[in-house]
mmCIF file of C-alpha atoms and ligand atoms in Angstrom:
data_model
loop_
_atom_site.group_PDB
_atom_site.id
_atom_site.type_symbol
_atom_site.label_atom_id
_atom_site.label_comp_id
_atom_site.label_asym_id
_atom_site.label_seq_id
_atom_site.Cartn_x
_atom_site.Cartn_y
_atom_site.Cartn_z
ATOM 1 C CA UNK A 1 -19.709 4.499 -10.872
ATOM 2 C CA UNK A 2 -17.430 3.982 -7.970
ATOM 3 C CA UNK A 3 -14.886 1.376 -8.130
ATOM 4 C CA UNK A 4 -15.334 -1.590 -5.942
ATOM 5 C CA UNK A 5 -11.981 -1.646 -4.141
ATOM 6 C CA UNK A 6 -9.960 -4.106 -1.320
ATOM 7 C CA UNK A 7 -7.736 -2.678 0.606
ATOM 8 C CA UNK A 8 -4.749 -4.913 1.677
ATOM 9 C CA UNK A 9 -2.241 -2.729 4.033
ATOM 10 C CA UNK A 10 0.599 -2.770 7.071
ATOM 11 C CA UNK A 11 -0.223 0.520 8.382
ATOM 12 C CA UNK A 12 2.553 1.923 8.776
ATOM 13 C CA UNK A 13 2.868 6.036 8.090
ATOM 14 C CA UNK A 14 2.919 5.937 3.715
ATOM 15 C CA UNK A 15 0.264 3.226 4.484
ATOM 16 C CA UNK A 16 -1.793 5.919 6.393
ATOM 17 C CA UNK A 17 -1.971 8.713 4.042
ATOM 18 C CA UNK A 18 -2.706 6.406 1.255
ATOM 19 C CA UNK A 19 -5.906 4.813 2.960
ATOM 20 C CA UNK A 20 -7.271 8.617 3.776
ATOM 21 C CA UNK A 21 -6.402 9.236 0.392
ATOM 22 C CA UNK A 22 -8.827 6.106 -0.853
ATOM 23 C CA UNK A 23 -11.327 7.070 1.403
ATOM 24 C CA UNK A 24 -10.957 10.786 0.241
ATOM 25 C CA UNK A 25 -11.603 10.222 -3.249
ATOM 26 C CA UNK A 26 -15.471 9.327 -4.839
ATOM 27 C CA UNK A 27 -13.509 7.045 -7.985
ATOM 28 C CA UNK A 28 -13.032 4.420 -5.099
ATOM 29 C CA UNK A 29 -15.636 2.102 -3.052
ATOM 30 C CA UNK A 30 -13.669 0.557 0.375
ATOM 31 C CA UNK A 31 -15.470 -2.404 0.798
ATOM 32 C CA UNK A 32 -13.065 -3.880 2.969
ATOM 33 C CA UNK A 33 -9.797 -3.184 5.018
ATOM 34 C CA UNK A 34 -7.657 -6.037 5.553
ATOM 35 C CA UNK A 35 -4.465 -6.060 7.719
ATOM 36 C CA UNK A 36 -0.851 -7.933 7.395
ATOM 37 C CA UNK A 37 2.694 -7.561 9.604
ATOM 38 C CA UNK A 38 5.144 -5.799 7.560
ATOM 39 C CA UNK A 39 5.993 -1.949 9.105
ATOM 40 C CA UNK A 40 5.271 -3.282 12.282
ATOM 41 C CA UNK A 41 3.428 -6.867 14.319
ATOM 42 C CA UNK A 42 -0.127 -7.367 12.980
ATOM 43 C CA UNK A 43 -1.372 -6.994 16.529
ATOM 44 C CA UNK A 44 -0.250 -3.085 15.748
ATOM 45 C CA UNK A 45 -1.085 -2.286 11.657
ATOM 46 C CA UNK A 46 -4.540 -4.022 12.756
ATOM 47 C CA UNK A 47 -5.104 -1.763 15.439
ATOM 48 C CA UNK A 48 -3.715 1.153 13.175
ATOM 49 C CA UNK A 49 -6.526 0.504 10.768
ATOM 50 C CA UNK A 50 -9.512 0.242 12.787
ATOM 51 C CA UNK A 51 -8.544 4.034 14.856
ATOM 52 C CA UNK A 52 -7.646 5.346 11.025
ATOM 53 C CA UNK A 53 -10.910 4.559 9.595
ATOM 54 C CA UNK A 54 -12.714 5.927 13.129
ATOM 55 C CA UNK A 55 -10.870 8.596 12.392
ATOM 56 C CA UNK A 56 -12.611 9.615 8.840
ATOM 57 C CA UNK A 57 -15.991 8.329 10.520
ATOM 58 C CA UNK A 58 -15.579 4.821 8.655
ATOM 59 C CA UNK A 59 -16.338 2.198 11.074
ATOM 60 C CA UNK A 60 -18.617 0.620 8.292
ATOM 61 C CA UNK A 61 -15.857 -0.557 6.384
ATOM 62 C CA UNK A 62 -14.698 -3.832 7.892
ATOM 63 C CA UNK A 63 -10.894 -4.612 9.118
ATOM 64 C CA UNK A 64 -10.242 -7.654 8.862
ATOM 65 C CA UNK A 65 -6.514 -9.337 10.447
ATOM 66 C CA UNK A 66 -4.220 -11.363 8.448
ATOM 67 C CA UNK A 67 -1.041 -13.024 8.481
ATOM 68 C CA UNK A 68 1.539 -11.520 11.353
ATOM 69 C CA UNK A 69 4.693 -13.049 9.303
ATOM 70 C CA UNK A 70 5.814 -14.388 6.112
ATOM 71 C CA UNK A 71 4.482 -17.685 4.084
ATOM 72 C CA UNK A 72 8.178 -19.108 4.069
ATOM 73 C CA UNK A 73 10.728 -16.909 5.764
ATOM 74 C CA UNK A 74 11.591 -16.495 9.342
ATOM 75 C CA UNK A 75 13.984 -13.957 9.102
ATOM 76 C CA UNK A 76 11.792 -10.744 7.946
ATOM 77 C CA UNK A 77 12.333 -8.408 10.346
ATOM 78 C CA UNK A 78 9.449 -4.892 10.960
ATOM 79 C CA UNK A 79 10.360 -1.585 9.637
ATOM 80 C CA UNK A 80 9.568 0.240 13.186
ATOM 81 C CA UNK A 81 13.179 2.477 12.797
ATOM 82 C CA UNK A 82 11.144 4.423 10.228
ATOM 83 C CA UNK A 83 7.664 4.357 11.407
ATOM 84 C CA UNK A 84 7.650 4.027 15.018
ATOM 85 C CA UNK A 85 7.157 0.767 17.154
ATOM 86 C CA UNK A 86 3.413 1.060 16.913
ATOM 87 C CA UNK A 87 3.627 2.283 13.289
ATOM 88 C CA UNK A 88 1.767 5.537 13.093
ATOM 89 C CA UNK A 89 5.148 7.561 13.813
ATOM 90 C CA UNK A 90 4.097 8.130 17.578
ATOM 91 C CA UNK A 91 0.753 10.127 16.425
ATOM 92 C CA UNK A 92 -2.276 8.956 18.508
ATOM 93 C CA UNK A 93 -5.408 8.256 17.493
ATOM 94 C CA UNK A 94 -8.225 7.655 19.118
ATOM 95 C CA UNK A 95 -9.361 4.317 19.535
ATOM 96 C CA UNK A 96 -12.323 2.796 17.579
ATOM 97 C CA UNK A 97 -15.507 1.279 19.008
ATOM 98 C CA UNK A 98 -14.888 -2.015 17.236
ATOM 99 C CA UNK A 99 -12.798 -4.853 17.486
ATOM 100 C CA UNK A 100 -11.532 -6.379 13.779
ATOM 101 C CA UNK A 101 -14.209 -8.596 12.213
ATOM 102 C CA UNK A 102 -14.294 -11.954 13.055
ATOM 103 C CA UNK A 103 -13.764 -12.962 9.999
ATOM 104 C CA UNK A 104 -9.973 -14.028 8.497
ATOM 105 C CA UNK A 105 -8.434 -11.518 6.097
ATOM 106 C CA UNK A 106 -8.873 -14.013 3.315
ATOM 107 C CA UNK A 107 -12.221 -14.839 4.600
ATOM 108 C CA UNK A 108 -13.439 -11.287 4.478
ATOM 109 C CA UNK A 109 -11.937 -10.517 0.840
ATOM 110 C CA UNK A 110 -13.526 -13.871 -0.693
ATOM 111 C CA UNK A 111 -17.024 -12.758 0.925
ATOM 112 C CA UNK A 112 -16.222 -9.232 -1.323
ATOM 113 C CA UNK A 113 -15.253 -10.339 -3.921
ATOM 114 C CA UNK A 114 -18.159 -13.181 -4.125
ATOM 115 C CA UNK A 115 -20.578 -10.318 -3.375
ATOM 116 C CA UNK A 116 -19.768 -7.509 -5.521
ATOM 117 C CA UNK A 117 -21.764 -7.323 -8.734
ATOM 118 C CA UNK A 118 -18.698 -5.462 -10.179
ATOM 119 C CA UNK A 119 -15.497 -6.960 -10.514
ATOM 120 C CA UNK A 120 -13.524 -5.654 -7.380
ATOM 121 C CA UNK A 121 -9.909 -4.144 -7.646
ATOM 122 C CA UNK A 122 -7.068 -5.323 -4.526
ATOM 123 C CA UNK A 123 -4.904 -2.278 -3.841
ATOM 124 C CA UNK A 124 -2.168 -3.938 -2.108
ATOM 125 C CA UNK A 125 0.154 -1.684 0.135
ATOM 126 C CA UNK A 126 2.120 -3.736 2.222
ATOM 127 C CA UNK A 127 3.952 -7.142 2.229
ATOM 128 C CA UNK A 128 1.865 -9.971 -0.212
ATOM 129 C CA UNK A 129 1.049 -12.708 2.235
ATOM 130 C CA UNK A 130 -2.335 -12.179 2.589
ATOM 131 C CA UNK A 131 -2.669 -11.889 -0.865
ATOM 132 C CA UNK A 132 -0.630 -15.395 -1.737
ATOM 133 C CA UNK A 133 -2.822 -17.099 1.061
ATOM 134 C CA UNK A 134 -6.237 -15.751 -1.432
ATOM 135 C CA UNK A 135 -5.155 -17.415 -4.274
ATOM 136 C CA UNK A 136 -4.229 -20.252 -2.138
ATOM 137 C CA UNK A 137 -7.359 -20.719 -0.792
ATOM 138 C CA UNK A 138 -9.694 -19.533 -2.952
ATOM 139 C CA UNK A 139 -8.486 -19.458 -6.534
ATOM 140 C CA UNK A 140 -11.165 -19.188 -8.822
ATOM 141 C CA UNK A 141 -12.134 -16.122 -6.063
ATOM 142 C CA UNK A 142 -8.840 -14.234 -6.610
ATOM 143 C CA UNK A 143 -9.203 -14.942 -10.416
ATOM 144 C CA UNK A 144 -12.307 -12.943 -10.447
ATOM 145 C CA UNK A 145 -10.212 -9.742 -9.283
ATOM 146 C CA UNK A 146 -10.251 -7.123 -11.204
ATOM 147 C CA UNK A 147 -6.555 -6.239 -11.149
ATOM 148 C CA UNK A 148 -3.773 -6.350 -8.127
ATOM 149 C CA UNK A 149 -2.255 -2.123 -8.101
ATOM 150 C CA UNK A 150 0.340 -3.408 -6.013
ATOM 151 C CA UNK A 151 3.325 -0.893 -3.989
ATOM 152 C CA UNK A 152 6.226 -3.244 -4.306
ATOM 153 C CA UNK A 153 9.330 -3.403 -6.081
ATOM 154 C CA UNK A 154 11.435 -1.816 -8.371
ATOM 155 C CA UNK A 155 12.792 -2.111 -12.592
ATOM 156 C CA UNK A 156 15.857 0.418 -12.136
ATOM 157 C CA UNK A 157 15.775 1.679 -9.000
ATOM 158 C CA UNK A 158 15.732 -2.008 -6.865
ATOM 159 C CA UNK A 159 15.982 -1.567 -3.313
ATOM 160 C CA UNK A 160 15.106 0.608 -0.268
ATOM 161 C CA UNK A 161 15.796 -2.493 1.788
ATOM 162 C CA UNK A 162 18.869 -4.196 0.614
ATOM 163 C CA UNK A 163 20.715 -2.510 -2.609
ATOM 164 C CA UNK A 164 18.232 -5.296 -4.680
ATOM 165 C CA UNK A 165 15.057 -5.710 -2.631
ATOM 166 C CA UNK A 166 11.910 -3.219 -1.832
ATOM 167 C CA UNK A 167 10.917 -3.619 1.616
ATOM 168 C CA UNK A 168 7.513 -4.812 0.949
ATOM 169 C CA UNK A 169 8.417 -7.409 -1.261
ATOM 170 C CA UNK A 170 11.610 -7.984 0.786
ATOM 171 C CA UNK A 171 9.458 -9.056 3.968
ATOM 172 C CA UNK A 172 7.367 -11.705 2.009
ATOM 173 C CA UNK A 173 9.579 -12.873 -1.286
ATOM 174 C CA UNK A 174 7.666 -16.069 -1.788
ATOM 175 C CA UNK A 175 4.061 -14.734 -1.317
ATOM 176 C CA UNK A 176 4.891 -12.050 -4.291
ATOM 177 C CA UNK A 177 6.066 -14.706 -6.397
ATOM 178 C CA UNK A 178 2.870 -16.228 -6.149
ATOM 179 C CA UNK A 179 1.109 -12.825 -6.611
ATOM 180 C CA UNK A 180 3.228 -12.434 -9.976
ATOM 181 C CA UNK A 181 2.566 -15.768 -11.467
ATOM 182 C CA UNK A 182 -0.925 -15.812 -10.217
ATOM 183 C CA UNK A 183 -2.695 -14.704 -13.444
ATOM 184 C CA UNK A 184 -4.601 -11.353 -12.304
ATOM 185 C CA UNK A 185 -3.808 -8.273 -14.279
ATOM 186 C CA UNK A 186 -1.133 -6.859 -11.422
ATOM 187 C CA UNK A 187 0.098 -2.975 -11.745
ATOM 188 C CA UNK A 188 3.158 -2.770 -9.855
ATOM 189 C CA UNK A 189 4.014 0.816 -8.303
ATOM 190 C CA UNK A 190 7.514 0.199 -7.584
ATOM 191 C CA UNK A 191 10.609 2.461 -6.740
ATOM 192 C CA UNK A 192 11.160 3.632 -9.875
ATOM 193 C CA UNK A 193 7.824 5.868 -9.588
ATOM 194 C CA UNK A 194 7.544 6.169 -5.766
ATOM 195 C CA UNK A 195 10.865 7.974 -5.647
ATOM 196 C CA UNK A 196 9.313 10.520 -7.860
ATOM 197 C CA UNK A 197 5.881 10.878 -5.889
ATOM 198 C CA UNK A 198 7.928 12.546 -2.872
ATOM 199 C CA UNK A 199 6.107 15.530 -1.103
ATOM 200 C CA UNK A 200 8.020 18.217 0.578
ATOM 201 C CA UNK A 201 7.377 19.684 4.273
ATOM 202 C CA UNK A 202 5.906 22.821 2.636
ATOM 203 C CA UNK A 203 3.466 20.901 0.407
ATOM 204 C CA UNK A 204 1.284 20.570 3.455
ATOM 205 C CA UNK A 205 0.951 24.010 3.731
ATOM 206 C CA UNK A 206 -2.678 23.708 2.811
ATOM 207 C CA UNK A 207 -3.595 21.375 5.792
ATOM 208 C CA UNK A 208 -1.679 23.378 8.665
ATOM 209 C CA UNK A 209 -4.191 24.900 11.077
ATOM 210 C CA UNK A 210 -7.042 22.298 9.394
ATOM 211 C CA UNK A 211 -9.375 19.673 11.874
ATOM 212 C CA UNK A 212 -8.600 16.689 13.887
ATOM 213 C CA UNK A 213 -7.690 14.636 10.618
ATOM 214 C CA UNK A 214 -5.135 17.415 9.927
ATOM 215 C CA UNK A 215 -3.886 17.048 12.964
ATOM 216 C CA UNK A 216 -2.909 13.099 13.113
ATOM 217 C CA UNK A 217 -1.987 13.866 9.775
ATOM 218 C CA UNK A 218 0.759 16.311 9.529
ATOM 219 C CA UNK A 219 1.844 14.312 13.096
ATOM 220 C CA UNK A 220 2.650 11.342 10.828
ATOM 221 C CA UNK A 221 4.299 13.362 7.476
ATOM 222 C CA UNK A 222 6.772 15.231 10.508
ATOM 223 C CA UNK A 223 7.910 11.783 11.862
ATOM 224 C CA UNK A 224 7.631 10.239 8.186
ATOM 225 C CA UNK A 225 9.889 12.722 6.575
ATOM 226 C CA UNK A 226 12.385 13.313 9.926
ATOM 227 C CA UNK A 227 12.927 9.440 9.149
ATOM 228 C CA UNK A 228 13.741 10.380 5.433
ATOM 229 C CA UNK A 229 15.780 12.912 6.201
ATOM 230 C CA UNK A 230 17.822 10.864 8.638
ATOM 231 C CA UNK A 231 17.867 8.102 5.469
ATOM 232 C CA UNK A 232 18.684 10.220 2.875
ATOM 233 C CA UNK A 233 19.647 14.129 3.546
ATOM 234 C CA UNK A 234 16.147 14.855 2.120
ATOM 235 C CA UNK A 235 12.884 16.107 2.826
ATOM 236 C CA UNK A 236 11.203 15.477 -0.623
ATOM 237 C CA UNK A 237 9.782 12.359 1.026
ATOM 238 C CA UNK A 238 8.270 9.543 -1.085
ATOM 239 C CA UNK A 239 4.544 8.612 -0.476
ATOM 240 C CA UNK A 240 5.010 5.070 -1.627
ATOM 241 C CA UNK A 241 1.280 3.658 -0.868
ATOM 242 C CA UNK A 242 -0.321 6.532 -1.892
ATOM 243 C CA UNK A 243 1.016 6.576 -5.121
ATOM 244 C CA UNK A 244 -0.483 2.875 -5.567
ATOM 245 C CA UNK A 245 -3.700 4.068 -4.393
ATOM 246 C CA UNK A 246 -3.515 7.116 -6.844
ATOM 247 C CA UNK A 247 -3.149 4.583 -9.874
ATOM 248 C CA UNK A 248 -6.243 2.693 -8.646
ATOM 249 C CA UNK A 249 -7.786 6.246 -9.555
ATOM 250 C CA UNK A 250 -5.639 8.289 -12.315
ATOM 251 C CA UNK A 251 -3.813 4.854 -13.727
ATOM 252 C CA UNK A 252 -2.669 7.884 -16.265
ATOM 253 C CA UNK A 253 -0.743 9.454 -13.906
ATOM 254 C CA UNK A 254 1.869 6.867 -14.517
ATOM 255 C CA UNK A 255 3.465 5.396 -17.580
ATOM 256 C CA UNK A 256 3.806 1.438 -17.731
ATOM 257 C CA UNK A 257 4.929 -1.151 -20.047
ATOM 258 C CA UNK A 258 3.643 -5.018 -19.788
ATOM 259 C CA UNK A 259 6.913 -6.912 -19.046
ATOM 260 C CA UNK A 260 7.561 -10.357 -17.211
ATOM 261 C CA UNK A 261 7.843 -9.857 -13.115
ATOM 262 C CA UNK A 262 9.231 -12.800 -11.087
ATOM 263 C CA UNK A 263 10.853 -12.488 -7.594
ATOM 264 C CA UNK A 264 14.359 -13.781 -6.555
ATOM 265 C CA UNK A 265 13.167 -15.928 -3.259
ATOM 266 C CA UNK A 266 16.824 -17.387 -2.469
ATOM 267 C CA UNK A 267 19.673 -15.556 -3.328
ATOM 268 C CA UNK A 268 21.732 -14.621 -0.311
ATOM 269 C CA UNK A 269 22.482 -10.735 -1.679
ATOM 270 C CA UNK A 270 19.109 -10.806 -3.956
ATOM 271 C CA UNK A 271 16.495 -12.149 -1.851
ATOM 272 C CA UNK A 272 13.357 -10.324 -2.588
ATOM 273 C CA UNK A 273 14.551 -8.671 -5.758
ATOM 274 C CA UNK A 274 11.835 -8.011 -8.030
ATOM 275 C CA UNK A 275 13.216 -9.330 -11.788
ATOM 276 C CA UNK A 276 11.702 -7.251 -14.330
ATOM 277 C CA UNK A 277 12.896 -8.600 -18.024
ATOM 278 C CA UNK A 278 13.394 -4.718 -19.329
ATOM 279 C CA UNK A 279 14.300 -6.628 -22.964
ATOM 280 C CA UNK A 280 12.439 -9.521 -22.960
ATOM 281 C CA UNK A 281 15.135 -12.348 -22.229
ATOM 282 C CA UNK A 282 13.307 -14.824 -20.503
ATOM 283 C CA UNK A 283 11.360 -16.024 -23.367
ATOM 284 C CA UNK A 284 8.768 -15.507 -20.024
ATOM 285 C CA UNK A 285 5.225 -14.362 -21.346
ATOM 286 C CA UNK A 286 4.789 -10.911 -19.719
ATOM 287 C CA UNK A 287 2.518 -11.117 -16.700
ATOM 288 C CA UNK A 288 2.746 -7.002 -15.049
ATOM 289 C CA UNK A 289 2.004 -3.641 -16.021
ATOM 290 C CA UNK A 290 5.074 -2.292 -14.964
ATOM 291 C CA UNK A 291 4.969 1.398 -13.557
ATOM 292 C CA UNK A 292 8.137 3.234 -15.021
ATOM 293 C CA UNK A 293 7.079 7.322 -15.314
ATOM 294 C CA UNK A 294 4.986 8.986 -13.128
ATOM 295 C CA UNK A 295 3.932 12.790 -13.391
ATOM 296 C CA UNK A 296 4.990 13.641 -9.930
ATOM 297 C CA UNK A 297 3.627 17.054 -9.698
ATOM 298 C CA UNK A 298 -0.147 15.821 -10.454
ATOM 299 C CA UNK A 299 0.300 13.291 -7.944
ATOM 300 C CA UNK A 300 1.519 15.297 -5.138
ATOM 301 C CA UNK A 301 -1.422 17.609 -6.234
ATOM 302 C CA UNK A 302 -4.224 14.998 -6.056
ATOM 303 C CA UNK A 303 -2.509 13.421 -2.791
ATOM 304 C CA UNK A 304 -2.827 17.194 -0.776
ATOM 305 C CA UNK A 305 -5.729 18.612 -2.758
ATOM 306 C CA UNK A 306 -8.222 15.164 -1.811
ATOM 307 C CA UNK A 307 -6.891 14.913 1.993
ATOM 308 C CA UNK A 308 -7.677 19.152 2.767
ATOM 309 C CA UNK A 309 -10.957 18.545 0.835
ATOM 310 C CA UNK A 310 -11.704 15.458 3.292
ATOM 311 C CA UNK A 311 -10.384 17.228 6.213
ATOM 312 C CA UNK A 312 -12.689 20.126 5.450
ATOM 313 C CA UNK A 313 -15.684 17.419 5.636
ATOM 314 C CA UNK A 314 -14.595 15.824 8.849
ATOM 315 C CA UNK A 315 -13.974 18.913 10.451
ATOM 316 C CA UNK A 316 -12.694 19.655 13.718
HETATM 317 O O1 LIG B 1 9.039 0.260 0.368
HETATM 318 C C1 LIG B 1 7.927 1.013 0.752
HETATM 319 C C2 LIG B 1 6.848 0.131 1.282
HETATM 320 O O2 LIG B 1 7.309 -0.523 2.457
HETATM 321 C C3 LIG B 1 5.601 0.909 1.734
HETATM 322 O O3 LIG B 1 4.471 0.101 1.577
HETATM 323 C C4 LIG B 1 5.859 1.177 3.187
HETATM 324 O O4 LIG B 1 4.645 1.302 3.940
HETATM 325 C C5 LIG B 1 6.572 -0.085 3.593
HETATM 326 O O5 LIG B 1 5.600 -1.042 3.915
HETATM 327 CA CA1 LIG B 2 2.911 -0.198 3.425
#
């Protein structure tokens, strides 16, 4: 039986890959797409998300927009230096008969969540406002979730942002404080595993010369990894929201231990770090399934193997 799934996203190149990876694999159900600022302005990851699910002949699934900017901070700025102004890297798609629903991001996953005879599971891939603004306004909604798999953070490795922060939980600090502390059974997919879920130029191999999804595809993993080359002196590029989207359907591919997650809102050098109590000093009750081993090679394998077998469907 599939699993009833949410998908909450800034799309954003890692954000790409991750939702043809969802809609690649039969484990998962998309019953909904919703959209939040974060890699780049709303106005952009929501167009992003209605041409990527044209693209795998998805314009079913509903996109839904959400919050352009943060709960509480004014001073979150777009990651556009690594995945283009409009966020897809330069690649482009063409554009979907649709508009977004006319229905609010929360509004759209309440109406899933109320409607879904099986308890539905939020794969969260970008900053958590949207998220935070669901349990805001319809708690005993959220509270029927499944579980969060949230990209977002880090245990040992912090930041890809600041030297403490992730980016996605960097851009919205306050809303994944409330996503922590809200009560759901969360999976975080932070750093520590998404630094070790990297693919390399030549693991595409199997895609080159493929159809039209191929195509936007391997347009997005060139600029994606140039970026990370620039960043790092490496191509072994790390597919951040794909990994997240993987747990949702191998949550063995990773190794986690339930540990107490909060989120440093207000420090000047910490702000957005994500506190993980490795030894249980709080006295906190633990409240995350923290990711902290991932078997790398299975991922990357999963990740290539599902997108050629989905580009072989589309075609050209
Ligand atoms: O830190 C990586 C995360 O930030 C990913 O979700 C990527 O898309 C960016 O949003
Ligand atoms: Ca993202």
């Amino acid at each position: 039986m599939p699993r009833p799934v949410l998908i909450d996203t800034d799309p954003g190149l890692d954000d790409a890959l991750a939702i043809m990876l969802a809609f690649a694999s039969p484990e998962l159900d998309v019953r909904g797409v919703t959209s939040v600022g974060g890699n780049t302005g709303l106005q952009h990851t929501t167009e992003n998300a209605l041409r990527l699910l044209h693209l795998l002949d998805r314009d079913d699934v509903p996109v839904a927009a959400g919050a352009d900017t943060p709960l509480v901070r004014r001073d979150s700025r777009p990651a556009t230096e690594v995945h283009g102004e409009e966020g897809m890297g330069g690649v482009r798609l063409d554009p979907a008969p649709r508009g977004a629903d006319a229905r609010s991001a929360v509004q759209l996953m309440t109406d899933v969540i109320e409607q879904s005879t099986e308890p539905v599971t939020l794969v969260a891939l970008g900053p958590l406002t949207n998220v935070a603004a669901l349990f805001a306004a319809a708690p005993r909604t959220a509270a029927r979730l499944e579980r969060i798999v949230l990209m977002g953070g880090g245990a040992r490795i912090l930041g890809n942002t600041t030297p403490t922060a992730e980016f996605n939980i960097w851009f919205d600090p306050d809303a994944a404080s409330r996503v922590f502390a809200g009560g759901v059974p969360v999976t975080m997919v932070g750093l520590d595993v998404t630094h070790s879920a990297v693919t390399t130029p030549g693991d595409w191999d199997p895609l080159r010369g493929g159809g039209r999804m191929a195509e936007a595809l391997l347009g997005m993993v060139d600029f994606y990894t140039a970026r990370h080359v620039e960043w790092s002196g490496s191509d072994r590029t790390p597919q951040h929201d794909s990994l997240a989207v993987a747990v949702a359907i191998r949550p063995e591919l990773v190794t986690t231990r339930h540990l107490h997650v909060d989120v440093e809102c207000a420090g000047a050098l910490t702000r957005g770090m994500t506190v993980v109590d490795l030894e249980g000093l709080s006295g906190e009750e633990a409240n995350t399934d923290v990711a902290l081993e991932v078997d790398g090679a299975a991922f990357a394998q999963l990740l290539v193997g599902r997108l050629a077998e989905l580009d072989a469907r589309l075609g050209a």
